[in-house]
PDB file of C-alpha atoms in Angstrom:
ATOM      1  CA  MET X1176      81.791  61.905 108.134  1.00  0.00           C
ATOM      2  CA  THR X1177      83.203  62.505 104.338  1.00  0.00           C
ATOM      3  CA  VAL X1178      86.071  60.867 103.386  1.00  0.00           C
ATOM      4  CA  LEU X1179      88.382  63.294 100.421  1.00  0.00           C
ATOM      5  CA  ASP X1180      90.282  61.266  97.785  1.00  0.00           C
ATOM      6  CA  ASP X1181      93.927  62.606  97.237  1.00  0.00           C
ATOM      7  CA  ASP X1182      93.249  64.583  94.711  1.00  0.00           C
ATOM      8  CA  ALA X1183      89.868  66.301  96.639  1.00  0.00           C
ATOM      9  CA  ALA X1184      92.585  66.570  99.340  1.00  0.00           C
ATOM     10  CA  THR X1185      94.720  69.021  97.466  1.00  0.00           C
ATOM     11  CA  THR X1186      91.577  71.408  95.473  1.00  0.00           C
ATOM     12  CA  ASP X1187      91.538  74.944  96.881  1.00  0.00           C
ATOM     13  CA  LEU X1188      88.819  74.427  99.585  1.00  0.00           C
ATOM     14  CA  PRO X1189      87.981  77.256 101.778  1.00  0.00           C
ATOM     15  CA  VAL X1190      89.842  77.143 105.024  1.00  0.00           C
ATOM     16  CA  ALA X1191      87.840  75.875 107.953  1.00  0.00           C
ATOM     17  CA  GLN X1192      87.477  79.261 110.561  1.00  0.00           C
ATOM     18  CA  PRO X1193      87.092  78.393 114.528  1.00  0.00           C
ATOM     19  CA  LEU X1194      83.410  79.087 115.882  1.00  0.00           C
ATOM     20  CA  ASP X1195      84.570  81.776 118.499  1.00  0.00           C
ATOM     21  CA  ALA X1196      86.912  83.313 115.606  1.00  0.00           C
ATOM     22  CA  PRO X1197      86.844  86.783 115.907  1.00  0.00           C
ATOM     23  CA  PRO X1198      85.409  88.725 112.311  1.00  0.00           C
ATOM     24  CA  PRO X1199      88.922  90.224 111.039  1.00  0.00           C
ATOM     25  CA  VAL X1200      90.527  93.748 111.663  1.00  0.00           C
ATOM     26  CA  THR X1201      88.825  96.561 108.943  1.00  0.00           C
ATOM     27  CA  ARG X1202      89.911  99.576 110.513  1.00  0.00           C
ATOM     28  CA  ILE X1203      92.635 100.928 113.351  1.00  0.00           C
ATOM     29  CA  VAL X1204      93.026 104.009 115.578  1.00  0.00           C
ATOM     30  CA  VAL X1205      96.757 104.828 116.217  1.00  0.00           C
ATOM     31  CA  VAL X1206      96.481 106.951 119.819  1.00  0.00           C
ATOM     32  CA  HIS X1207      99.657 108.858 120.011  1.00  0.00           C
ATOM     33  CA  GLY X1208     100.937 110.298 123.242  1.00  0.00           C
ATOM     34  CA  LEU X1209     102.544 112.829 124.789  1.00  0.00           C
ATOM     35  CA  GLY X1210     104.707 115.794 122.098  1.00  0.00           C
ATOM     36  CA  ALA X1211     104.395 113.851 119.019  1.00  0.00           C
ATOM     37  CA  SER X1212     101.466 114.251 116.177  1.00  0.00           C
ATOM     38  CA  SER X1213     100.088 111.797 113.565  1.00  0.00           C
ATOM     39  CA  ASP X1214     103.363 112.038 111.998  1.00  0.00           C
ATOM     40  CA  ASN X1215     105.800 110.607 114.256  1.00  0.00           C
ATOM     41  CA  HIS X1216     107.632 107.816 114.911  1.00  0.00           C
ATOM     42  CA  TRP X1217     105.813 104.077 113.332  1.00  0.00           C
ATOM     43  CA  PHE X1218     102.599 105.423 113.295  1.00  0.00           C
ATOM     44  CA  GLY X1219     102.583 106.327 108.918  1.00  0.00           C
ATOM     45  CA  ALA X1220     103.967 103.111 108.720  1.00  0.00           C
ATOM     46  CA  VAL X1221     101.056 101.526 109.971  1.00  0.00           C
ATOM     47  CA  ARG X1222      99.002 103.091 107.710  1.00  0.00           C
ATOM     48  CA  ASP X1223     100.792 102.403 104.705  1.00  0.00           C
ATOM     49  CA  ARG X1224     101.495  98.526 105.963  1.00  0.00           C
ATOM     50  CA  TYR X1225      97.461  97.372 106.359  1.00  0.00           C
ATOM     51  CA  THR X1226      95.621  99.791 104.512  1.00  0.00           C
ATOM     52  CA  PRO X1227      96.115  98.378 101.059  1.00  0.00           C
ATOM     53  CA  HIS X1228      95.295  95.399 102.738  1.00  0.00           C
ATOM     54  CA  GLY X1229      91.852  96.659 102.794  1.00  0.00           C
ATOM     55  CA  VAL X1230      91.750  98.116 105.791  1.00  0.00           C
ATOM     56  CA  GLU X1231      91.345 101.437 107.185  1.00  0.00           C
ATOM     57  CA  VAL X1232      93.562 103.159 109.109  1.00  0.00           C
ATOM     58  CA  LEU X1233      93.321 106.370 111.104  1.00  0.00           C
ATOM     59  CA  VAL X1234      95.909 108.216 113.418  1.00  0.00           C
ATOM     60  CA  PRO X1235      94.182 111.224 115.371  1.00  0.00           C
ATOM     61  CA  ASP X1236      95.926 114.735 116.216  1.00  0.00           C
ATOM     62  CA  LEU X1237      94.949 115.652 119.394  1.00  0.00           C
ATOM     63  CA  PRO X1238      95.128 118.833 121.191  1.00  0.00           C
ATOM     64  CA  ARG X1239      97.645 120.473 122.840  1.00  0.00           C
ATOM     65  CA  SER X1240     100.404 117.324 123.176  1.00  0.00           C
ATOM     66  CA  GLN X1241     102.956 119.325 124.654  1.00  0.00           C
ATOM     67  CA  ALA X1242     101.162 119.958 127.553  1.00  0.00           C
ATOM     68  CA  PRO X1243      97.886 117.591 127.256  1.00  0.00           C
ATOM     69  CA  ASP X1244      94.349 117.899 128.894  1.00  0.00           C
ATOM     70  CA  LEU X1245      93.003 114.887 129.458  1.00  0.00           C
ATOM     71  CA  ASP X1246      89.184 115.703 129.060  1.00  0.00           C
ATOM     72  CA  ALA X1247      90.294 117.552 126.103  1.00  0.00           C
ATOM     73  CA  TRP X1248      91.622 114.456 124.753  1.00  0.00           C
ATOM     74  CA  LEU X1249      88.553 112.365 125.388  1.00  0.00           C
ATOM     75  CA  ASP X1250      86.399 114.854 123.347  1.00  0.00           C
ATOM     76  CA  ALA X1251      89.118 114.494 120.794  1.00  0.00           C
ATOM     77  CA  LEU X1252      88.962 110.714 120.423  1.00  0.00           C
ATOM     78  CA  ALA X1253      85.414 110.199 120.926  1.00  0.00           C
ATOM     79  CA  ASP X1254      84.962 111.934 117.674  1.00  0.00           C
ATOM     80  CA  ALA X1255      87.884 110.004 116.208  1.00  0.00           C
ATOM     81  CA  ILE X1256      87.211 106.880 117.103  1.00  0.00           C
ATOM     82  CA  GLY X1257      83.227 106.790 117.621  1.00  0.00           C
ATOM     83  CA  PRO X1258      80.998 103.447 117.528  1.00  0.00           C
ATOM     84  CA  LEU X1259      82.746 100.602 118.678  1.00  0.00           C
ATOM     85  CA  ASP X1260      83.060  96.659 117.091  1.00  0.00           C
ATOM     86  CA  GLU X1261      84.895  93.316 116.668  1.00  0.00           C
ATOM     87  CA  GLY X1262      86.613  94.915 113.364  1.00  0.00           C
ATOM     88  CA  THR X1263      87.718  98.108 115.258  1.00  0.00           C
ATOM     89  CA  VAL X1264      91.636  97.386 116.671  1.00  0.00           C
ATOM     90  CA  LEU X1265      92.985 100.487 118.981  1.00  0.00           C
ATOM     91  CA  VAL X1266      97.217 100.740 119.082  1.00  0.00           C
ATOM     92  CA  GLY X1267      98.633 103.240 121.780  1.00  0.00           C
ATOM     93  CA  HIS X1268     101.755 104.753 122.042  1.00  0.00           C
ATOM     94  CA  SER X1269     102.443 105.814 126.167  1.00  0.00           C
ATOM     95  CA  LEU X1270     100.137 108.690 127.042  1.00  0.00           C
ATOM     96  CA  GLY X1271      98.153 107.538 124.074  1.00  0.00           C
ATOM     97  CA  CYS X1272      97.711 103.335 125.884  1.00  0.00           C
ATOM     98  CA  VAL X1273      95.661 105.320 129.049  1.00  0.00           C
ATOM     99  CA  SER X1274      93.913 107.895 127.023  1.00  0.00           C
ATOM    100  CA  ILE X1275      92.798 104.823 125.166  1.00  0.00           C
ATOM    101  CA  LEU X1276      91.680 102.999 128.476  1.00  0.00           C
ATOM    102  CA  GLN X1277      90.201 106.608 129.796  1.00  0.00           C
ATOM    103  CA  HIS X1278      88.102 107.052 126.245  1.00  0.00           C
ATOM    104  CA  LEU X1279      86.417 103.346 127.086  1.00  0.00           C
ATOM    105  CA  ALA X1280      85.505 103.641 130.897  1.00  0.00           C
ATOM    106  CA  ALA X1281      83.824 106.912 129.680  1.00  0.00           C
ATOM    107  CA  ARG X1282      82.042 105.058 126.727  1.00  0.00           C
ATOM    108  CA  GLN X1283      77.861 105.156 127.537  1.00  0.00           C
ATOM    109  CA  ASP X1284      77.318 102.725 124.903  1.00  0.00           C
ATOM    110  CA  GLU X1285      78.048  98.639 124.797  1.00  0.00           C
ATOM    111  CA  TRP X1286      81.040  99.043 123.022  1.00  0.00           C
ATOM    112  CA  ARG X1287      83.112  95.935 122.430  1.00  0.00           C
ATOM    113  CA  LEU X1288      86.284  95.984 120.530  1.00  0.00           C
ATOM    114  CA  GLY X1289      88.272  93.209 118.111  1.00  0.00           C
ATOM    115  CA  GLY X1290      91.322  94.433 119.874  1.00  0.00           C
ATOM    116  CA  LEU X1291      93.684  96.828 121.445  1.00  0.00           C
ATOM    117  CA  ALA X1292      97.714  96.762 121.469  1.00  0.00           C
ATOM    118  CA  LEU X1293      98.916  98.926 123.852  1.00  0.00           C
ATOM    119  CA  VAL X1294     102.775 100.036 123.779  1.00  0.00           C
ATOM    120  CA  ALA X1295     105.644 101.397 126.263  1.00  0.00           C
ATOM    121  CA  GLY X1296     102.029 102.572 128.422  1.00  0.00           C
ATOM    122  CA  PHE X1297     100.735 102.926 131.518  1.00  0.00           C
ATOM    123  CA  VAL X1298      98.484 103.290 134.671  1.00  0.00           C
ATOM    124  CA  GLU X1299     100.435 104.835 137.401  1.00  0.00           C
ATOM    125  CA  GLU X1300     102.131 108.156 137.285  1.00  0.00           C
ATOM    126  CA  VAL X1301     105.224 108.004 135.608  1.00  0.00           C
ATOM    127  CA  PRO X1302     108.433 109.604 137.420  1.00  0.00           C
ATOM    128  CA  GLY X1303     109.136 112.808 136.375  1.00  0.00           C
ATOM    129  CA  ILE X1304     106.777 113.512 134.353  1.00  0.00           C
ATOM    130  CA  PRO X1305     103.629 115.039 136.329  1.00  0.00           C
ATOM    131  CA  GLU X1306     102.051 116.828 133.703  1.00  0.00           C
ATOM    132  CA  VAL X1307     100.699 113.856 132.436  1.00  0.00           C
ATOM    133  CA  ASP X1308      99.592 112.118 136.415  1.00  0.00           C
ATOM    134  CA  HIS X1309      95.901 113.219 135.971  1.00  0.00           C
ATOM    135  CA  PHE X1310      95.589 111.023 133.202  1.00  0.00           C
ATOM    136  CA  VAL X1311      95.660 107.900 135.880  1.00  0.00           C
ATOM    137  CA  GLU X1312      93.936 109.772 138.849  1.00  0.00           C
ATOM    138  CA  ARG X1313      90.909 109.282 136.876  1.00  0.00           C
ATOM    139  CA  PRO X1314      89.396 105.598 137.603  1.00  0.00           C
ATOM    140  CA  LEU X1315      89.789 102.729 134.772  1.00  0.00           C
ATOM    141  CA  ASP X1316      87.665  99.497 134.720  1.00  0.00           C
ATOM    142  CA  PRO X1317      89.911  97.230 133.250  1.00  0.00           C
ATOM    143  CA  GLY X1318      87.519  94.267 133.864  1.00  0.00           C
ATOM    144  CA  ALA X1319      85.498  95.750 131.184  1.00  0.00           C
ATOM    145  CA  VAL X1320      88.216  96.218 128.656  1.00  0.00           C
ATOM    146  CA  VAL X1321      89.297  92.721 129.420  1.00  0.00           C
ATOM    147  CA  ALA X1322      85.308  91.298 128.969  1.00  0.00           C
ATOM    148  CA  ARG X1323      84.510  93.706 125.831  1.00  0.00           C
ATOM    149  CA  SER X1324      87.589  93.025 123.975  1.00  0.00           C
ATOM    150  CA  ARG X1325      88.475  89.792 122.035  1.00  0.00           C
ATOM    151  CA  ARG X1326      92.816  89.678 121.945  1.00  0.00           C
ATOM    152  CA  ARG X1327      94.632  92.866 124.247  1.00  0.00           C
ATOM    153  CA  HIS X1328      98.260  92.425 123.477  1.00  0.00           C
ATOM    154  CA  VAL X1329     101.057  95.232 125.027  1.00  0.00           C
ATOM    155  CA  VAL X1330     104.688  95.896 123.842  1.00  0.00           C
ATOM    156  CA  VAL X1331     107.640  96.763 126.127  1.00  0.00           C
ATOM    157  CA  ALA X1332     111.116  97.575 126.044  1.00  0.00           C
ATOM    158  CA  ASP X1333     114.051  96.428 128.453  1.00  0.00           C
ATOM    159  CA  ASP X1334     115.446  99.498 128.628  1.00  0.00           C
ATOM    160  CA  ASP X1335     112.715 101.797 128.309  1.00  0.00           C
ATOM    161  CA  PRO X1336     114.200 105.317 129.729  1.00  0.00           C
ATOM    162  CA  VAL X1337     110.780 107.213 129.684  1.00  0.00           C
ATOM    163  CA  VAL X1338     107.630 104.653 131.017  1.00  0.00           C
ATOM    164  CA  PRO X1339     109.739 101.968 133.244  1.00  0.00           C
ATOM    165  CA  ARG X1340     108.870  98.361 132.144  1.00  0.00           C
ATOM    166  CA  ARG X1341     107.561  98.046 135.537  1.00  0.00           C
ATOM    167  CA  LEU X1342     104.905 100.196 134.540  1.00  0.00           C
ATOM    168  CA  THR X1343     104.324  98.876 131.407  1.00  0.00           C
ATOM    169  CA  GLU X1344     104.137  94.804 132.270  1.00  0.00           C
ATOM    170  CA  THR X1345     102.094  96.493 135.193  1.00  0.00           C
ATOM    171  CA  LEU X1346      99.805  97.735 132.618  1.00  0.00           C
ATOM    172  CA  ALA X1347      99.520  93.685 130.830  1.00  0.00           C
ATOM    173  CA  ARG X1348      99.222  91.845 133.972  1.00  0.00           C
ATOM    174  CA  VAL X1349      95.700  94.461 134.554  1.00  0.00           C
ATOM    175  CA  LEU X1350      94.745  93.836 131.585  1.00  0.00           C
ATOM    176  CA  ASP X1351      95.160  90.311 131.029  1.00  0.00           C
ATOM    177  CA  ALA X1352      96.588  91.106 127.785  1.00  0.00           C
ATOM    178  CA  ASP X1353      99.632  89.161 126.371  1.00  0.00           C
ATOM    179  CA  LEU X1354     103.286  90.299 126.583  1.00  0.00           C
ATOM    180  CA  THR X1355     106.188  91.056 123.980  1.00  0.00           C
ATOM    181  CA  VAL X1356     109.506  92.236 125.144  1.00  0.00           C
ATOM    182  CA  VAL X1357     112.245  94.132 123.437  1.00  0.00           C
ATOM    183  CA  GLU X1358     115.513  94.281 123.600  1.00  0.00           C
ATOM    184  CA  GLY X1359     116.579  97.617 123.449  1.00  0.00           C
ATOM    185  CA  GLY X1360     113.919  99.195 122.050  1.00  0.00           C
ATOM    186  CA  GLY X1361     113.962 102.335 124.527  1.00  0.00           C
ATOM    187  CA  HIS X1362     110.574 104.081 124.008  1.00  0.00           C
ATOM    188  CA  PHE X1363     110.099 103.333 120.334  1.00  0.00           C
ATOM    189  CA  VAL X1364     110.344 106.535 119.143  1.00  0.00           C
ATOM    190  CA  ALA X1365     111.903 107.788 115.728  1.00  0.00           C
ATOM    191  CA  GLY X1366     115.009 109.263 117.275  1.00  0.00           C
ATOM    192  CA  GLY X1367     115.700 105.926 118.564  1.00  0.00           C
ATOM    193  CA  GLY X1368     115.179 104.299 114.887  1.00  0.00           C
ATOM    194  CA  PHE X1369     112.038 103.041 115.500  1.00  0.00           C
ATOM    195  CA  ASP X1370     109.495 104.587 112.675  1.00  0.00           C
ATOM    196  CA  ARG X1371     108.838 100.835 112.037  1.00  0.00           C
ATOM    197  CA  LEU X1372     107.447  99.251 115.119  1.00  0.00           C
ATOM    198  CA  ALA X1373     108.175  95.124 114.167  1.00  0.00           C
ATOM    199  CA  ALA X1374     106.950  93.167 117.418  1.00  0.00           C
ATOM    200  CA  LEU X1375     103.220  95.955 117.208  1.00  0.00           C
ATOM    201  CA  GLU X1376     103.459  94.822 113.159  1.00  0.00           C
ATOM    202  CA  ASP X1377     103.384  91.356 114.067  1.00  0.00           C
ATOM    203  CA  VAL X1378     100.752  91.178 117.067  1.00  0.00           C
ATOM    204  CA  LEU X1379      98.685  93.483 114.267  1.00  0.00           C
ATOM    205  CA  ASP X1380      99.425  90.478 111.020  1.00  0.00           C
ATOM    206  CA  ALA X1381      97.491  88.134 112.688  1.00  0.00           C
ATOM    207  CA  TRP X1382      94.871  90.024 113.682  1.00  0.00           C
ATOM    208  CA  THR X1383      94.531  91.279 109.892  1.00  0.00           C
ATOM    209  CA  PRO X1384      92.183  89.671 107.786  1.00  0.00           C
ATOM    210  CA  ARG X1385      96.160  88.902 105.791  1.00  0.00           C
ATOM    211  CA  ARG X1386      99.348  89.024 106.586  1.00  0.00           C
ATOM    212  CA  ALA X1387     100.793  92.155 104.832  1.00  0.00           C
ATOM    213  CA  SER X1388     103.905  90.945 103.368  1.00  0.00           C
ATOM    214  CA  ALA X1389     107.485  93.785 104.751  1.00  0.00           C
ATOM    215  CA  PRO X1390     108.008  96.062 102.345  1.00  0.00           C
TER     216      PRO X1390
END
């Protein structure tokens, strides 16, 4: 064992990384939900925060978001997401969460994923929104998601009026994901004051090559 003296210990040496540390995040894909587009809510803020740090941020517009069709969304996601690796993080909001899981279940390659961050998501029927029932009727493969993703985190509000909190907590359990509960967050939409989502940024900051400083 080498012992450093006090002067040597203060030099700018590289910080050793754990042998099992995941690769740094190089790409984030944000998947919107029902009735939304790439310009809504906090999606653009994710792009603005991480692009200056060398992270590619994609927010694809999915077809007919007011009356979504799962197969059409899966085709669009396959084109937008492309190959996956451990430098990629997928972020979903509401219907975008189960859409990501359906995309992963449909993939035919031996994919790996650096991280999965899901906001106000669900994997069961949502009361009062029958137009999205077919997104949860097709089988999912949560075991593969757990086995092939390095990190998983779910964000839920304690008062979501759209997707009941219990549904998002079930999503976290199914994926063996860490869970953040935000007081008074509603459904995390711009109309509720969420043109940025600090709880999500905290998660992504910890996963990106260096923490982005808040604007």
